[in-house]
Coordinates of C-alpha atoms in Angstrom, one line a residue:
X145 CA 19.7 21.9 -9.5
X146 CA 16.4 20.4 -8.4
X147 CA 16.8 17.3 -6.1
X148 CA 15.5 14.8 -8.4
X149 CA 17.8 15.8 -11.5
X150 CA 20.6 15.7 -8.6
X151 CA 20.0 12.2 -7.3
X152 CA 19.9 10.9 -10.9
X153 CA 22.8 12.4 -12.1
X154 CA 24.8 11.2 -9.1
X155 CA 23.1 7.5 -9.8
X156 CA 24.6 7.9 -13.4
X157 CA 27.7 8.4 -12.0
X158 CA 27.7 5.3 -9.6
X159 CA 25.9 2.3 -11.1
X160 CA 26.5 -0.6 -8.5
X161 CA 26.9 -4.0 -10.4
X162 CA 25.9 -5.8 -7.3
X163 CA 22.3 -4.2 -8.2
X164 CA 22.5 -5.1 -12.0
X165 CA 22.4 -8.6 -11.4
X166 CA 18.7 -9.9 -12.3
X167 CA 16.3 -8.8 -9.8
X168 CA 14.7 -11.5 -8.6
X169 CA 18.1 -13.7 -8.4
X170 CA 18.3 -15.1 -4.8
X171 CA 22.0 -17.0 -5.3
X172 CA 24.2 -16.4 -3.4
X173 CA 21.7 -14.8 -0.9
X174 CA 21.9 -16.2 2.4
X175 CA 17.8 -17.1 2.9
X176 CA 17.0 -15.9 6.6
X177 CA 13.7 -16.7 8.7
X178 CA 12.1 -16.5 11.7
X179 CA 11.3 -20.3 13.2
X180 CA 10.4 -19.8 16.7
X181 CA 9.5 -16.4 19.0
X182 CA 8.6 -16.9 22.3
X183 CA 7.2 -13.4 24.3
X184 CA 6.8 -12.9 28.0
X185 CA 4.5 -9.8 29.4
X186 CA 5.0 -8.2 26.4
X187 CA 2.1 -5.6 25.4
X188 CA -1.0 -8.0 25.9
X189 CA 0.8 -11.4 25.4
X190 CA 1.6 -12.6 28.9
X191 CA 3.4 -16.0 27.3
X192 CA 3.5 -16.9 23.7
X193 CA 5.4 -19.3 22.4
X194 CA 5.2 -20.0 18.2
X195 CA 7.5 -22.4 16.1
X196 CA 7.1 -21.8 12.4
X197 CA 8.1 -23.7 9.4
X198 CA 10.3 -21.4 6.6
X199 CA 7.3 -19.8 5.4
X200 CA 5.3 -16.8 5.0
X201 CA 3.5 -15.9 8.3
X202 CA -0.2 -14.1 8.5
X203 CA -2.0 -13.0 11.3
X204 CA -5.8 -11.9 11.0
X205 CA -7.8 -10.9 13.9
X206 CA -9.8 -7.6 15.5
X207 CA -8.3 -4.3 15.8
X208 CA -7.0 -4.6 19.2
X209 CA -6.1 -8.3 18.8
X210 CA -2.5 -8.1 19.0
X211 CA -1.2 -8.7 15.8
X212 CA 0.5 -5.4 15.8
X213 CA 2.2 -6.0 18.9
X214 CA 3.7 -8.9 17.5
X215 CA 5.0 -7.6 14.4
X216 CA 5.9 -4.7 16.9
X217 CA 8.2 -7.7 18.8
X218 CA 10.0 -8.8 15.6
X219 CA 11.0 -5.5 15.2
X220 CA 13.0 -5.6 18.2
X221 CA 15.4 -7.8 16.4
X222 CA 16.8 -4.8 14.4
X223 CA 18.4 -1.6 15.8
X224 CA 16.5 1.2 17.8
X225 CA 13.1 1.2 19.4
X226 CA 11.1 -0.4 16.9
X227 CA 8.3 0.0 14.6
X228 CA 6.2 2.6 17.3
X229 CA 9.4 4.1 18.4
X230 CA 8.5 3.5 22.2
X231 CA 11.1 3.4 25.3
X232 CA 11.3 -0.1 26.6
X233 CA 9.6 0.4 30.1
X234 CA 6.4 1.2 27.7
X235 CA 6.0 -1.9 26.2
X236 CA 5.6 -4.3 29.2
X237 CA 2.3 -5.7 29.7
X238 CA -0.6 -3.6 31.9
X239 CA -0.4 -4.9 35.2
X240 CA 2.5 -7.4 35.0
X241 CA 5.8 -7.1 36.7
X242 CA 6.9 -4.6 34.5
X243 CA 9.3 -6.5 32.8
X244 CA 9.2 -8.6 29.4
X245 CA 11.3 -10.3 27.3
X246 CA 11.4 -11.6 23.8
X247 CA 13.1 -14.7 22.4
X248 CA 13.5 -15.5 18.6
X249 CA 15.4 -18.4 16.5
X250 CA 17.0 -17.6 13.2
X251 CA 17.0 -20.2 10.9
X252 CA 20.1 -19.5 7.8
X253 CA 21.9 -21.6 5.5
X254 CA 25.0 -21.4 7.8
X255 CA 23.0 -22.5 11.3
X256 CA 20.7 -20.9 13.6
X257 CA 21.2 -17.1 15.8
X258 CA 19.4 -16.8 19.1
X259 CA 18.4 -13.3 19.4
X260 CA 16.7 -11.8 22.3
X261 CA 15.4 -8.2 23.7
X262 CA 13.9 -7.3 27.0
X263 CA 13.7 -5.3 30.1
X264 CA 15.1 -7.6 33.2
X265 CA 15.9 -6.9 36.6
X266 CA 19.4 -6.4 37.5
X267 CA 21.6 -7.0 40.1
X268 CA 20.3 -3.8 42.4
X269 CA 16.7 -4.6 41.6
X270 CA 16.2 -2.3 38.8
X271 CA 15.1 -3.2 35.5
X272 CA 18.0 -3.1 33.2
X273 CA 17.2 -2.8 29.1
X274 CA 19.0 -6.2 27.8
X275 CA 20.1 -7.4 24.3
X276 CA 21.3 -10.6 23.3
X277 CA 23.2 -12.7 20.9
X278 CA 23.2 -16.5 21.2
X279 CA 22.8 -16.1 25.4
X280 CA 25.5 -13.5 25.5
X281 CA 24.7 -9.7 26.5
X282 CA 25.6 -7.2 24.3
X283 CA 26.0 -3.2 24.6
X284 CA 24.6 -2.1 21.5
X285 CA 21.7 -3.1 19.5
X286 CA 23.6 -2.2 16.3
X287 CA 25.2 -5.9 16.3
X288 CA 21.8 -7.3 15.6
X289 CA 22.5 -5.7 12.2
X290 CA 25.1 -8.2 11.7
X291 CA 22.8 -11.3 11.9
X292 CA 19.3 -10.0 10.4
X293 CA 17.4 -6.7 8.7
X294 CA 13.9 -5.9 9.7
X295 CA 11.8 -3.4 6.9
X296 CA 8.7 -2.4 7.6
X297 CA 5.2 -1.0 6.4
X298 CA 3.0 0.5 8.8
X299 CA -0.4 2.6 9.1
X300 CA 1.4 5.0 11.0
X301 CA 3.4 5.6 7.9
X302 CA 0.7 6.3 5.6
X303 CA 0.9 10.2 5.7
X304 CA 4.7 10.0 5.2
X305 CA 4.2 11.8 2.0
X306 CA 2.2 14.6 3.4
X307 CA 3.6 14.7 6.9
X308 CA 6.7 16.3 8.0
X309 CA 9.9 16.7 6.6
X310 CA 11.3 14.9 10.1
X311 CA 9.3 12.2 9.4
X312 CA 10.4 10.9 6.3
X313 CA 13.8 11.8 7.1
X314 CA 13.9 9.2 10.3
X315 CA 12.3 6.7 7.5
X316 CA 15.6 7.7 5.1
X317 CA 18.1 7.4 8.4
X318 CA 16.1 3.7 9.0
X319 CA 16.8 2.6 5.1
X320 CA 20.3 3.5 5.5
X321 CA 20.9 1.8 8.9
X322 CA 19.7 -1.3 7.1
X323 CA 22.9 -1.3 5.0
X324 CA 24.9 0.8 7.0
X325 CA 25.0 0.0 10.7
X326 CA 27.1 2.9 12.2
X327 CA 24.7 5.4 10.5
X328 CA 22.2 5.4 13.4
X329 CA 25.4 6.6 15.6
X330 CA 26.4 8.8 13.6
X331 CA 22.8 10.8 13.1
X332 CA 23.1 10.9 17.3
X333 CA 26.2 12.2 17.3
X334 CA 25.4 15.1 15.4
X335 CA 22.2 15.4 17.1
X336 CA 24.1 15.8 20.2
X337 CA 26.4 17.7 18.8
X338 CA 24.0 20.7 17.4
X339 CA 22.4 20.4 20.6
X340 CA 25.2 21.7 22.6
X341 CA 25.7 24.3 20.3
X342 CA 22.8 25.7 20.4
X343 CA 23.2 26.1 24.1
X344 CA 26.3 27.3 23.7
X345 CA 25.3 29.6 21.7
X346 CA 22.4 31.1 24.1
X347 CA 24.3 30.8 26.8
X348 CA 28.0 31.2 26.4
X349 CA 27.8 32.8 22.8
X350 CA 32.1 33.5 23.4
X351 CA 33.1 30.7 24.2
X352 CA 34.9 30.6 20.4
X353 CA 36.8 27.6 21.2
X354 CA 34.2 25.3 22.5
X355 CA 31.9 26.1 19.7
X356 CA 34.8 25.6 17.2
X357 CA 35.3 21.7 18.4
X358 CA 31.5 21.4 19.0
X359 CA 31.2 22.6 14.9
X360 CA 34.1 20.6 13.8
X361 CA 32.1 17.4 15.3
X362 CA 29.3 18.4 13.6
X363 CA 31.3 18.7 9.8
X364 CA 32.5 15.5 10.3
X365 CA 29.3 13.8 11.3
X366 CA 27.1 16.0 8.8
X367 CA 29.0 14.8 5.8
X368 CA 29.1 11.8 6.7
X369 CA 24.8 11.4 7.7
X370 CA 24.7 13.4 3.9
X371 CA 26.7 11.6 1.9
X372 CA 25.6 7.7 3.5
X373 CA 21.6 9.4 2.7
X374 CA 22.9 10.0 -0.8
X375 CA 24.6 6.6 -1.8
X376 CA 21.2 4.7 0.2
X377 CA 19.2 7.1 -2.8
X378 CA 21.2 6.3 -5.1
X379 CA 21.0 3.0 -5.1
X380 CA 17.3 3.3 -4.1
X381 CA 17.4 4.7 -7.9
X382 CA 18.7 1.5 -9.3
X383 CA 16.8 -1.1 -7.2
X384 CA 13.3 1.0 -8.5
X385 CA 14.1 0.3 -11.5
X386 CA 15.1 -3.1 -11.5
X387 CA 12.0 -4.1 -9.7
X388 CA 9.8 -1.9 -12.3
X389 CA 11.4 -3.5 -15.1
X390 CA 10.4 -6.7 -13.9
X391 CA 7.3 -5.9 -12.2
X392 CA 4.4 -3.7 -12.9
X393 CA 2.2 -4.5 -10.6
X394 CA 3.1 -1.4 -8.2
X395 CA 3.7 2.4 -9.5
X396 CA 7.5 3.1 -10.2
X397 CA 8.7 6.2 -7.5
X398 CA 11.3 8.3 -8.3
X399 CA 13.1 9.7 -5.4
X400 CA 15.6 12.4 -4.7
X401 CA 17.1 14.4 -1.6
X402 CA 16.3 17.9 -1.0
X403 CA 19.3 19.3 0.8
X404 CA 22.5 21.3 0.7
X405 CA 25.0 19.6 2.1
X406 CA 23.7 16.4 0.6
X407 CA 24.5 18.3 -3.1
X408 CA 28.0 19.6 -1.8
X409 CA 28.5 16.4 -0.3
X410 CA 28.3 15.0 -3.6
X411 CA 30.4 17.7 -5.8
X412 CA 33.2 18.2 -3.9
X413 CA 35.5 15.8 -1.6
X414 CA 34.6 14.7 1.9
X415 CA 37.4 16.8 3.6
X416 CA 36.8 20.0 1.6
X417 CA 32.8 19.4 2.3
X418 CA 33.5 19.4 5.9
X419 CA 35.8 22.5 5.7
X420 CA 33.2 24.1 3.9
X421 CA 30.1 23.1 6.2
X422 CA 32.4 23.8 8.6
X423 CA 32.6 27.8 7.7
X424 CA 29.4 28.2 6.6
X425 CA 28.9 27.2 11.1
X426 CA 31.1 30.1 12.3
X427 CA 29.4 32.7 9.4
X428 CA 25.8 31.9 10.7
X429 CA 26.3 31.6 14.6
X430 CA 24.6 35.2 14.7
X431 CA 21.3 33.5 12.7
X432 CA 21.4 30.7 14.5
X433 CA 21.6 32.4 17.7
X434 CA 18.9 34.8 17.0
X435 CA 16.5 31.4 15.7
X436 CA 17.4 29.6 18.4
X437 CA 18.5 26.9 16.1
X438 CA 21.0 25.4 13.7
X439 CA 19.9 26.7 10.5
X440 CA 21.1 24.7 7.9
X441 CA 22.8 20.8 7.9
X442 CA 21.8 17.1 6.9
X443 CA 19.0 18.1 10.2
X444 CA 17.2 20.3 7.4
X445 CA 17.0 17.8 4.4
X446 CA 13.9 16.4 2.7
X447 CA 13.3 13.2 0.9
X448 CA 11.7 13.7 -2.5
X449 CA 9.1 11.4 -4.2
X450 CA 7.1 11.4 -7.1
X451 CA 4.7 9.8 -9.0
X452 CA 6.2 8.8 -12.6
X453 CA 2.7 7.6 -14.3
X454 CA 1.2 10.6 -13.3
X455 CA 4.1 12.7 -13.2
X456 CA 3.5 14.6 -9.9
X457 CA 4.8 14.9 -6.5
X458 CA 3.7 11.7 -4.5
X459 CA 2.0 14.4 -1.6
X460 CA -0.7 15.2 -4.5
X461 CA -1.4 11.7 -4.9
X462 CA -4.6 10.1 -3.6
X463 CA -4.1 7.9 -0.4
X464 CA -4.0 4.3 -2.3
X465 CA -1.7 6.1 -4.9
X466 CA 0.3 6.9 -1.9
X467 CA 0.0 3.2 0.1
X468 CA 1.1 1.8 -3.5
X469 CA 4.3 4.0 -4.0
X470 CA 5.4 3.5 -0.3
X471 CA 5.0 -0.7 -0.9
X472 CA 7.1 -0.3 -4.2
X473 CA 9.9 1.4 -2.3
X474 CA 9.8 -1.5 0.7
X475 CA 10.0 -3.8 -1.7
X476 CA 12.8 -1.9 -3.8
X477 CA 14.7 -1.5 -0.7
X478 CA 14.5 -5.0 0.7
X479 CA 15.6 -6.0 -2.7
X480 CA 18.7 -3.4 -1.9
X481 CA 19.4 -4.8 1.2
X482 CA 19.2 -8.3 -0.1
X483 CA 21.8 -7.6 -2.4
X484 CA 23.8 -5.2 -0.5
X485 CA 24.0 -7.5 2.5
X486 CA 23.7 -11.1 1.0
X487 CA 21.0 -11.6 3.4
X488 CA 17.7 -11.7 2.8
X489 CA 15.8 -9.2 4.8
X490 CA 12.1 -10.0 6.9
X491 CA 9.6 -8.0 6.0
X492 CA 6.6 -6.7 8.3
X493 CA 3.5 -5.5 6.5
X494 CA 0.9 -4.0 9.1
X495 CA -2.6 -3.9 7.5
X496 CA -1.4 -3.9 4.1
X497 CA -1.7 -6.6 1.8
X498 CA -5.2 -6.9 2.6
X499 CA -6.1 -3.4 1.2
X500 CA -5.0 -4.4 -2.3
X501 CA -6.8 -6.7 -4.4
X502 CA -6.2 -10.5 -5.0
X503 CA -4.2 -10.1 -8.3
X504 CA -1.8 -7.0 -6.4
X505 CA -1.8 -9.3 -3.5
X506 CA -0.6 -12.4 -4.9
X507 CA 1.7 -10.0 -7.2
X508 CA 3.5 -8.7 -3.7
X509 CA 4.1 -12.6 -2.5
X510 CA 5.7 -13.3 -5.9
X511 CA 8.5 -10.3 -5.4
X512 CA 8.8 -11.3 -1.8
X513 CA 9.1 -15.2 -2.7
X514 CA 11.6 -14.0 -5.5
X515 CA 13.7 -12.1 -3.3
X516 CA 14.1 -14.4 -0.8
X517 CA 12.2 -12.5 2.0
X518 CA 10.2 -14.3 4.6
X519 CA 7.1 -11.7 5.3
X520 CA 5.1 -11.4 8.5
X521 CA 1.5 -9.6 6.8
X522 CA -1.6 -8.8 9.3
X523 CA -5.0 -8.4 8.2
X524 CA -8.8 -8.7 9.9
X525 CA -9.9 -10.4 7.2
X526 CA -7.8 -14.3 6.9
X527 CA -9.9 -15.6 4.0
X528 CA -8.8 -13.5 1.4
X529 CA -5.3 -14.7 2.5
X530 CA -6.5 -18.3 1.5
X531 CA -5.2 -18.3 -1.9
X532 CA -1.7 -17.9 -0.6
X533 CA -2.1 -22.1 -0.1
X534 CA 0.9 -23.6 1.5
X535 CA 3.2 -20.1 0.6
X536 CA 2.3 -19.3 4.3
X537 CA 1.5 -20.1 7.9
X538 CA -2.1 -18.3 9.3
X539 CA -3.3 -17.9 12.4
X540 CA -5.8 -16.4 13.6
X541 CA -5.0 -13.5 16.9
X542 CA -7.6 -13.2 19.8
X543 CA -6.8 -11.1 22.9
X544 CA -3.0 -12.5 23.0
X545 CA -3.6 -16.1 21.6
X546 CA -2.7 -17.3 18.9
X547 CA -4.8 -20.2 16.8
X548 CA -3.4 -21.7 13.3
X549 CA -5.4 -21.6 10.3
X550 CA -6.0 -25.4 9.0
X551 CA -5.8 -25.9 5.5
X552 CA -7.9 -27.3 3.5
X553 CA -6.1 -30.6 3.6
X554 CA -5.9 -30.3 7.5
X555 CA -1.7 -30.6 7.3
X556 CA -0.9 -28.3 10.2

């Protein structure tokens, strides 16, 4: 069974009626936005302080300006290392004191969240990698989950289609964490998992007893990573075509999984798939030794996406085919995560909305308006954000500064 015909026989199966509401509904949606973000040494701001009004927000400037950076801040909100996937001692500002900390305000209908990242000195001296909620330290960043989601669109994502398979399955593990906050553990633990036995394995290749707890660990997290990518695909299905049925303004994907244990996963029950994943770990320690790696598990998958206009794989599809299908996704999957999580997501859009004309442009506020979603969009170019009118808050980024855009009746 192909991957495509998989996924859409499983999404036949599975309908979700929070997801066959209407589309654009936003009741019942808790509306979340950014209001204020304050930055210290981070990248090249050494202080910037910004209170916003519940609005879109644009930043147009140079290549180089910072705008990037500062989308690159918000994403700190959200689980993991953010939208470059950098260590935190990498992002403090050139020449500074090699710390940095940033500072936002969440504005929802049930009050405001303080939420805060950085790297601070601690009590030996050492800078100490810090999260916060409302003041108060916390161990893990997947509790910022629980307050806000952060989706982005980035250049550096632009040969997702054409890249490798790892690639576009740390963008699938991201879309799940967004609705599932435990999956990003779970993806390490089998990470860690394989790793030790593929030591093992080089190294201490008898050790049965060791290697059958080690693959044990690894059944349990595998089906689990497989079957939380399925349901996220799934319902990636229905949200697609939601959003197509009500837009046309972006080319309708449809998307699939390309894996083993994600098909087992979904044709048999969780405990026999883990028995089963678990054999299939003894039978091919000889392979896997000889490769020097674990040859099969949710580690191997692909995600699958075509083109349905033009009916072909979205890899053979030219590079603005490609920017177009990838927006449609975002846009399917913050409409997922609305729904899923009765939160409206924020949306970061690196140098994309200006690459599409004014009628696609003003197409993607409208679905982002409808949804709910406050969006942070850069661009070099800030008039053709003009006819976005009061729908957003410009300003214009030089070297670290940040100027706002008047309009035209000279209100802000």
């Amino acid at each position: 069974m192909d991957s495509l015909t998989f996924m859409q026989d499983r999404n036949n199966q599975m309908q979700d009626p929070i997801l066959t509401d209407e589309v654009y509904s936003a009741d019942e949606i808790e509306h979340v936005w950014i209001s204020s973000i304050q930055l210290s040494d981070f990248r090249n701001y050494s202080s910037l302080s910004l209170r916003l009004r519940d609005a879109h927000v644009v930043l147009s400037g140079a290549n180089g300006s910072g705008k990037t950076n500062l989308l690159e801040a918000i994403s700190f909100l959200s689980p993991g290392r953010g939208l470059r996937r950098v260590s935190y001692p990498d992002i403090a500002r050139e020449n500074g004191p090699g710390s940095w900390a940033m500072a936002s305000e969440l504005h929802g209908d049930y009050g405001e969240t303080k939420l805060g990242a950085g790297l601070q000195p601690g009590p030996n001296g050492d800078l100490q990698r810090r999260i916060r909620v409302n003041g108060a330290n916390i161990k893990s960043s997947e509790r910022l989950g629980d307050h806000v989601s952060i989706l982005w669109l980035t250049p550096m994502m632009d040969s997702l289609f054409t890249g490798p398979a790892s690639e576009r399955r740390k963008w699938l593990d991201r879309m799940v964490l967004a609705i599932d906050k435990s999956h990003g553990s779970r993806v390490n633990a089998f990470e860690k998992a394989m790793r030790q036995r593929n030591r093992l394995l080089d190294e201490a290749p008898h050790e049965t007893v060791w290697l059958e707890g080690i693959e044990a660990q690894m059944a349990e997290f595998g089906v689990a990573i497989a079957t939380a990518r399925s349901e996220l695909v799934s319902l990636l299905i229905q949200s697609i075509s939601h959003l197509h049925s009500a837009e046309t303004a972006f080319p309708m994907a449809q998307v699939g999984l390309n894996g083993n244990l994600e098909e087992k996963a979904f044709l048999m029950p969780a405990i026999e798939c883990e028995e089963t994943y678990r054999e299939q770990l003894v039978q091919m320690r000889g392979r896997d030794r000889a490769a020097g790696r674990t040859l099969e598990g949710p580690h191997r998958s692909d995600l699958a996406v075509n083109h349905v206009g033009k009916e072909m794989p979205a890899a053979k599809c030219s590079t603005g085919e490609q920017k177009a299908l990838l927006l449609g996704i975002v846009l399917a999957h913050a409409h997922l995560v609305a729904k899923r999580n009765q939160k409206s997501p924020i949306v970061l859009l690196d140098e994309v909305a200006a690459h599409l004309d004014e009628t696609r442009r003003l197409a993607l506020f409208d679905i982002l308006d409808r949804l709910g979603c406050q969006a942070w969009v850069t661009g070099t170019d800030d008039p053709v954000f003009a006819p976005l009118g009061e729908r957003a808050q410009r300003f214009i980024v030089d070297n670290g500064q940040l100027t706002p855009v008047l309009s035209e009746e000279g209100d802000r």
